[in-house]
Backbone as CSV, one residue per row, in Angstrom:
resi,resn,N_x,N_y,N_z,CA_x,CA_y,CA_z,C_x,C_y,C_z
1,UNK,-23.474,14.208,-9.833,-23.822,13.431,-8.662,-22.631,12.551,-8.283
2,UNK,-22.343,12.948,-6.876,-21.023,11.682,-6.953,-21.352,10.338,-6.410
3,UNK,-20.714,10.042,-6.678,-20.408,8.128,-6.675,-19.856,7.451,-5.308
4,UNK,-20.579,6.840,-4.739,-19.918,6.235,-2.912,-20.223,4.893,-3.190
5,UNK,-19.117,3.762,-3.489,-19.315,2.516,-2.568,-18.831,2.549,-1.418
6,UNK,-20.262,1.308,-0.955,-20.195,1.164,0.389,-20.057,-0.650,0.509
7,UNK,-18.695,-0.930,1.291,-18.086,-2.453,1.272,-18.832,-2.867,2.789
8,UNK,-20.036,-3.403,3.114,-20.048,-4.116,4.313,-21.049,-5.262,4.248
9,UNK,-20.365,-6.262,5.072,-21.014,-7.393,5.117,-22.463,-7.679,6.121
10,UNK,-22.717,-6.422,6.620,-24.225,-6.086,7.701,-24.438,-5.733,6.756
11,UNK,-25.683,-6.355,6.018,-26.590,-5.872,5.061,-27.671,-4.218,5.474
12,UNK,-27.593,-4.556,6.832,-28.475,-3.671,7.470,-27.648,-2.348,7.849
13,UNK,-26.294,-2.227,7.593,-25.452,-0.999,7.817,-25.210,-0.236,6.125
14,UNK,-25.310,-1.639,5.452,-25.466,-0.992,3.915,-26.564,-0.347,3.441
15,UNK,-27.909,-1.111,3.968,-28.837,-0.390,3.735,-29.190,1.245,4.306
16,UNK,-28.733,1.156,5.554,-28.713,2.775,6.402,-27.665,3.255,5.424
17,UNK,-26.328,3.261,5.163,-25.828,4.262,4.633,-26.679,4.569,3.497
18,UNK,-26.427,3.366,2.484,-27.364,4.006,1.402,-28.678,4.771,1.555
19,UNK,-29.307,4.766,2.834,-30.889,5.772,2.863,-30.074,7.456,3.312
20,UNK,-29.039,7.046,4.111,-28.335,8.082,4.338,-27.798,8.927,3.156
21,UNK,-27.130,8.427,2.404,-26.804,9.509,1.300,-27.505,9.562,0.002
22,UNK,-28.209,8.775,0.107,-29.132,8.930,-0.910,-29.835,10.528,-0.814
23,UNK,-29.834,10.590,0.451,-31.033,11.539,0.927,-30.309,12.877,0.490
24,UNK,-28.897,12.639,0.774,-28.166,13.794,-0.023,-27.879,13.825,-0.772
25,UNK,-28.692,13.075,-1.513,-28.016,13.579,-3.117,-27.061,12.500,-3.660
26,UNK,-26.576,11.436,-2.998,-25.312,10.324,-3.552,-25.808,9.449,-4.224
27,UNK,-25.016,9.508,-5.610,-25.387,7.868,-6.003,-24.716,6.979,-5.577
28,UNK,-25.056,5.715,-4.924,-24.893,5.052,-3.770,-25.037,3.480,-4.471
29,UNK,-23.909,2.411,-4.386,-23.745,1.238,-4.834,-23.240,0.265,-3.490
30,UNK,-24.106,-0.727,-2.965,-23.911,-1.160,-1.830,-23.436,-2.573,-2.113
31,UNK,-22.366,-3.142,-2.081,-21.757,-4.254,-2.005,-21.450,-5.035,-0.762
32,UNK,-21.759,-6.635,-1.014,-21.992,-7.214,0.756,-20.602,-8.024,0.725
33,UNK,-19.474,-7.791,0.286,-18.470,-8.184,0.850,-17.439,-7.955,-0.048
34,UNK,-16.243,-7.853,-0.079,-15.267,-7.957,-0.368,-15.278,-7.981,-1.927
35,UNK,-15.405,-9.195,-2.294,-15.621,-9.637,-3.880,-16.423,-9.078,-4.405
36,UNK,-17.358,-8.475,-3.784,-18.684,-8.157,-4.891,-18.510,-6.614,-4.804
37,UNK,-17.328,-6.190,-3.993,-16.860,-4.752,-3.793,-15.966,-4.450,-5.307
38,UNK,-15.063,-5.300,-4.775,-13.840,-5.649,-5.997,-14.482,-5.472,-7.576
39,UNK,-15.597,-6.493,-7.699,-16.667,-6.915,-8.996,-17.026,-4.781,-8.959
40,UNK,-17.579,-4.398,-8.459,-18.516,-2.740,-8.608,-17.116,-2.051,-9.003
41,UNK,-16.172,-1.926,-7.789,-14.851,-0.984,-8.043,-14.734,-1.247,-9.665
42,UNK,-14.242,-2.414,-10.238,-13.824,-2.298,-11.581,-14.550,-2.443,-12.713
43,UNK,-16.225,-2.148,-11.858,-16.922,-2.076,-13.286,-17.263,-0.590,-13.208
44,UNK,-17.043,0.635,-12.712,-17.513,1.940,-12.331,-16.391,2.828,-11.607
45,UNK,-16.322,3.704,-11.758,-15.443,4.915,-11.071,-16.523,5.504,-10.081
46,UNK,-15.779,5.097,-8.768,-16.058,5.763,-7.551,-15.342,6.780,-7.132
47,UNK,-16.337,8.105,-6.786,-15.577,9.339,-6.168,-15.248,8.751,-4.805
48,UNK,-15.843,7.522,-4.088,-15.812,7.589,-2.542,-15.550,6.061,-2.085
49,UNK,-15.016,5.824,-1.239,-15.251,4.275,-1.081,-15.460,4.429,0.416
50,UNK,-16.642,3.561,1.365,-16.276,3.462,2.523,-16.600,1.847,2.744
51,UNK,-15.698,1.124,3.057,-14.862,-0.016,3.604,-15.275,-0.490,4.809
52,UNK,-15.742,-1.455,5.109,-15.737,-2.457,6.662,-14.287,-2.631,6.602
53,UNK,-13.406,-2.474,8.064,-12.246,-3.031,8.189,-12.686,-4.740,8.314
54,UNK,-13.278,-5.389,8.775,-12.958,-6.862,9.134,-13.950,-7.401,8.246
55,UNK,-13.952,-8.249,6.928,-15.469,-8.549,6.794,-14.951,-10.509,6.374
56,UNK,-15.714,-11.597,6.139,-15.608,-12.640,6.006,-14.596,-12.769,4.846
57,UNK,-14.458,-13.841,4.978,-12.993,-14.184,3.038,-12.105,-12.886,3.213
58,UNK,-11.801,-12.202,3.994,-10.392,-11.261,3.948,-10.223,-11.509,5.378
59,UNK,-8.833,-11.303,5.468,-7.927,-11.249,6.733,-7.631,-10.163,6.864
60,UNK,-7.971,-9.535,8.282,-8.168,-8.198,9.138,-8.556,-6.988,8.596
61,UNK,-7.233,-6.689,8.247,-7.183,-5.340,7.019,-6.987,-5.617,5.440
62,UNK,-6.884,-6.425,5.128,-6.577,-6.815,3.824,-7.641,-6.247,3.021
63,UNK,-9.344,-6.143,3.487,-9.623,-5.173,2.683,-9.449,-3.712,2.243
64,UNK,-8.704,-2.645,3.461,-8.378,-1.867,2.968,-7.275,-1.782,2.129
65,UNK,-6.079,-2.919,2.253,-4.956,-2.621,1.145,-5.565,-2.980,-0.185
66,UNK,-6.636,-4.033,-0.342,-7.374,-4.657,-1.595,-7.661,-2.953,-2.149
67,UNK,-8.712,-2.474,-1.771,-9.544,-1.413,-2.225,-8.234,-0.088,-2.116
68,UNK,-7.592,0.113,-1.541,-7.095,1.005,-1.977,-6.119,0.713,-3.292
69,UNK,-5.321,-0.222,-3.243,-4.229,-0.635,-3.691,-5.160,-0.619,-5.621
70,UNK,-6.734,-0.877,-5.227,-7.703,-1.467,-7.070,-7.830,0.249,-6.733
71,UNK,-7.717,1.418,-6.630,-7.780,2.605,-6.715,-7.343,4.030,-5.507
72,UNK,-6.298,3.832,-5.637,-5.601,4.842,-4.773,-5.865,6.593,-4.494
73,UNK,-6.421,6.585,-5.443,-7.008,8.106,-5.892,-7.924,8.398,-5.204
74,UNK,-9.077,7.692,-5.384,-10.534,7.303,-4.378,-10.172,7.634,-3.227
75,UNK,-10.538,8.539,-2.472,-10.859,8.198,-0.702,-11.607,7.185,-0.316
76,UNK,-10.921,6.569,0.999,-11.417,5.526,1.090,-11.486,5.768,2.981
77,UNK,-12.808,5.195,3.282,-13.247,5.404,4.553,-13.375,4.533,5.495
78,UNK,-12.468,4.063,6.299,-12.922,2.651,6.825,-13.569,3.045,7.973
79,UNK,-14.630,1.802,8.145,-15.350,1.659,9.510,-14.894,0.521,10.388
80,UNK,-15.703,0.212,11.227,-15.315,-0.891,11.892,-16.518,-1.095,13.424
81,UNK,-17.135,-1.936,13.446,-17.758,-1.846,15.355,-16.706,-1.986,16.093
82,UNK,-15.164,-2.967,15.941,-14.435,-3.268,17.024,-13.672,-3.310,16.961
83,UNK,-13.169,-2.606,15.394,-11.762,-2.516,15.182,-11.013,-1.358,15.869
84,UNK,-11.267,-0.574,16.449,-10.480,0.433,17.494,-10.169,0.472,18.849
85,UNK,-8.801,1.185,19.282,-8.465,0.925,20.628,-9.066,1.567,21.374
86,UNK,-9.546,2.029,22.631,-9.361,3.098,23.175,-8.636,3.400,24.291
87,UNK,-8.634,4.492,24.395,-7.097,4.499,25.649,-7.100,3.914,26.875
88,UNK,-8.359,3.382,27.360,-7.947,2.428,28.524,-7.805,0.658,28.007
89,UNK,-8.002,0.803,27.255,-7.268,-0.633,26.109,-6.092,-0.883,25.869
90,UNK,-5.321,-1.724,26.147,-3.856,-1.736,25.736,-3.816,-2.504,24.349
91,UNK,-4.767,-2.636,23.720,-4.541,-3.463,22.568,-3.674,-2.912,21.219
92,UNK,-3.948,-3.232,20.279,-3.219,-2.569,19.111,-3.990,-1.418,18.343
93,UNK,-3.025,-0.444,18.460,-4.383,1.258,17.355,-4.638,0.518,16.069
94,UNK,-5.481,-0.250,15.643,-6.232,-0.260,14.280,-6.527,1.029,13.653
95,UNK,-6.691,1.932,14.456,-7.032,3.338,13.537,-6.108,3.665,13.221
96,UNK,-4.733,3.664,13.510,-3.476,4.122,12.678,-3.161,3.413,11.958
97,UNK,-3.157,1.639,12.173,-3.049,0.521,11.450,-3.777,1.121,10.277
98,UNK,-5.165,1.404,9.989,-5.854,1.122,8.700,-5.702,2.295,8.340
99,UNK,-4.969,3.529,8.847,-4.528,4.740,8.069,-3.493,4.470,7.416
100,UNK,-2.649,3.345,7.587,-1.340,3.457,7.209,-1.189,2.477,6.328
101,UNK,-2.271,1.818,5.947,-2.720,0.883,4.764,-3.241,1.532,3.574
102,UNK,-3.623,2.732,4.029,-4.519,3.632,2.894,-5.661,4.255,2.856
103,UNK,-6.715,4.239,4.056,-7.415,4.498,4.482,-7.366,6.022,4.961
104,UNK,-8.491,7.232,4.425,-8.226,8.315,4.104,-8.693,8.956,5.499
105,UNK,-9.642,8.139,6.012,-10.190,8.688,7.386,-10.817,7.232,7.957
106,UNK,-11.288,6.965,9.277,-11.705,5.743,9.672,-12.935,6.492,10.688
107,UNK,-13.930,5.692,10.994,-14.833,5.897,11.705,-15.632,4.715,12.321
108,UNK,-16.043,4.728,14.016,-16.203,3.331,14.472,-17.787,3.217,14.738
109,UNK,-18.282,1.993,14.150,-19.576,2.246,14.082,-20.149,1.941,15.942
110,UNK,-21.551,2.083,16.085,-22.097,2.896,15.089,-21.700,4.327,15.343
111,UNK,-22.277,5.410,14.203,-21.736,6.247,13.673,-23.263,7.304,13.488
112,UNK,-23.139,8.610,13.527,-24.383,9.248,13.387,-24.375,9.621,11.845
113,UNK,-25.469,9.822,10.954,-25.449,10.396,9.803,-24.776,11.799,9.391
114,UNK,-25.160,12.119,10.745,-23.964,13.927,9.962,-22.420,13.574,10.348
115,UNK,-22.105,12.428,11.320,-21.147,12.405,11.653,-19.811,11.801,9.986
116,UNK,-20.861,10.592,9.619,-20.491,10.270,8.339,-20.674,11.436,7.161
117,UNK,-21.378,12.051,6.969,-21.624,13.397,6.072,-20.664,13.984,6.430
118,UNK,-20.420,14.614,7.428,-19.104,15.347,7.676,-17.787,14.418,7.084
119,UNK,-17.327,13.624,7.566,-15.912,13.129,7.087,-16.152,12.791,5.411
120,UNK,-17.248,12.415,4.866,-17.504,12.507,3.463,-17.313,13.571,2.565
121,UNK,-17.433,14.760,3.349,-17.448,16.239,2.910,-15.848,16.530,2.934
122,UNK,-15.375,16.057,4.109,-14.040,16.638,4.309,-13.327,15.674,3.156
123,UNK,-13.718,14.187,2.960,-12.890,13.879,2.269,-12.622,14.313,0.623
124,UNK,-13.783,14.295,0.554,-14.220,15.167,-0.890,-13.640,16.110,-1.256
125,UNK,-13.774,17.037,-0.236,-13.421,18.901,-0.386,-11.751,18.377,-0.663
126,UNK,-11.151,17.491,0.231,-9.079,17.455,-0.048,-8.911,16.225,-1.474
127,UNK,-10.209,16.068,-1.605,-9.776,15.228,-3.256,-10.429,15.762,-4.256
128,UNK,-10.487,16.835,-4.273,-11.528,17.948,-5.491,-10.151,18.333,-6.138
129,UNK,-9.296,18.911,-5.878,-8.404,19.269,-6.234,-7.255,18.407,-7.265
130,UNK,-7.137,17.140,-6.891,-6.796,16.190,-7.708,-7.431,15.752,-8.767
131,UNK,-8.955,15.434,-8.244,-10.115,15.552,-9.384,-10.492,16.229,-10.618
132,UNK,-9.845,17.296,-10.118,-9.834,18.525,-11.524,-8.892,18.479,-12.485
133,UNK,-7.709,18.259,-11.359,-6.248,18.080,-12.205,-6.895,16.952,-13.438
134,UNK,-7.145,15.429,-13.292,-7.301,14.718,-13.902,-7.869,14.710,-15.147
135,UNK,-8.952,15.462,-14.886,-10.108,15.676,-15.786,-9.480,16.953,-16.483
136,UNK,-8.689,17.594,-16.149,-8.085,18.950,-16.803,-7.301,18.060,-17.907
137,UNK,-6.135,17.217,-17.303,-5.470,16.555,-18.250,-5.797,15.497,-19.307
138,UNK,-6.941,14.869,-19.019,-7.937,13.826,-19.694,-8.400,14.851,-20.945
139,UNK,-8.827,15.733,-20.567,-9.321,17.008,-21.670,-8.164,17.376,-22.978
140,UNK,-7.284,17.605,-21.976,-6.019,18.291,-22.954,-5.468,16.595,-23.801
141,UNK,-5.260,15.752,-23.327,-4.986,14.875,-24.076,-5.995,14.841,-25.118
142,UNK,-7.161,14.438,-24.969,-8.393,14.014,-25.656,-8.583,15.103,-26.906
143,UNK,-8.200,16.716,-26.733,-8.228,17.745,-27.737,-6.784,17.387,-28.433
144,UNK,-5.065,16.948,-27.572,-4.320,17.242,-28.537,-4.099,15.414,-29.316
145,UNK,-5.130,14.473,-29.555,-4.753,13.377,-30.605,-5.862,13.662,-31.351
146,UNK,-6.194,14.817,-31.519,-7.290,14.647,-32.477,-6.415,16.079,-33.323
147,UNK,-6.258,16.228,-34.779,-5.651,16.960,-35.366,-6.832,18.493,-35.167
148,UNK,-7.824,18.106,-35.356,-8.598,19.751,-35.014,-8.542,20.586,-34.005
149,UNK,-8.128,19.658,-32.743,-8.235,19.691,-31.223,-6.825,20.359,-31.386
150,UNK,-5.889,19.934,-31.377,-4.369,20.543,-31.643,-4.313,21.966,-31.922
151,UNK,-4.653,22.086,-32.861,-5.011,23.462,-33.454,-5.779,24.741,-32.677
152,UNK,-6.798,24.146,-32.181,-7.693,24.841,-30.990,-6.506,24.904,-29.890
153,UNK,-6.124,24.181,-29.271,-5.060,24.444,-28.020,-3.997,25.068,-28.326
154,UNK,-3.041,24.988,-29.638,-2.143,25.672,-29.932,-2.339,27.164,-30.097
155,UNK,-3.636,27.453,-30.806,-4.464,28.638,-30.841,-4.294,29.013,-29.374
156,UNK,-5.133,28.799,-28.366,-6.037,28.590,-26.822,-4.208,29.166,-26.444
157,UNK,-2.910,28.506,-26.712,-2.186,28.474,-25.599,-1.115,29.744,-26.168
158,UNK,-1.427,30.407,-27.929,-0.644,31.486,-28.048,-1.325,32.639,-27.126
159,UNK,-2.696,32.973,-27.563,-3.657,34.114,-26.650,-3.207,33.934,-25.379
160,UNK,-2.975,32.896,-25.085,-2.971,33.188,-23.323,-1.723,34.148,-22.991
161,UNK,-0.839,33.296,-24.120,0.574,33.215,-24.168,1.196,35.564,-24.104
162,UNK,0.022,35.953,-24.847,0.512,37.275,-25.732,-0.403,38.102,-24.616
163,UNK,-1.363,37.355,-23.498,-1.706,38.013,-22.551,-0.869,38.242,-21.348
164,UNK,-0.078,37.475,-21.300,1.241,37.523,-20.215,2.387,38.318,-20.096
């Protein structure tokens, strides 16, 4: 089951996501600001993070450099009601702004449920691949400090070796 915090200070946008992916299947940890994001991130490994760009006690974007910067690996999803330009706006692109902080995809609320399911999926599907790596190498370490484990892989890596 994977793992999504969700950083927003609308209690009532935390609660919809969480009914939202719950429903699919997510285990789902809803934090109402910043600090109490920070407090979940480093007590648990999140496959997902999705982020309010603006929320109280942080300045603008500072929560996405916070949350990416406490786990870089994580996709991280920012939202926002008013943080984006649009083209008859001359203001500043926040959506490139908070891509270029670390932010893996951004989306401006409100937001439809498949619309969020979709970029959740996409983000997932381009961090599966890293995911494996990790856990591939977490494995191989974990078998070669153990002297029995050594033996099994040295074994594991001649066979492969005499199949080539």
């Amino acid at each position: 089951m994977r793992r999504i915090l969700v950083v927003d200070d609308d209690p009532h946008i935390g609660l919809a996501i969480r009914a939202w992916l719950k429903r699919d299947g997510f285990k789902v940890t809803v934090a109402d600001g910043g600090a109490a994001g920070l407090i979940a991130l480093n007590s648990s490994p999140f496959d997902l993070m999705i982020v309010d760009i603006f929320m109280p006690n942080m300045r603008g974007f500072e929560s996405i450099r916070v949350f990416h910067n406490h786990a870089p690996t994580v996709p991280l999803i920012a939202i926002s009601g008013y943080a984006f330009s649009g083209p008859e706006v001359s203001s500043p692109d926040f959506l490139r702004m908070a891509l270029k902080l670390g932010a893996t995809r951004c989306l401006r609320k409100p937001f439809r449920p498949t619309t969020l399911l979709g970029v959740i999926d996409e983000c997932l599907s381009a961090a599966e691949p890293h995911r494996r790596y990790v856990a591939t190498l977490a494995a191989v370490a974990s078998a070669v400090s153990e002297p029995k484990g050594q033996n099994e892989v040295i074994s594991r890596l001649r066979e492969h070796a005499s199949t080539c």
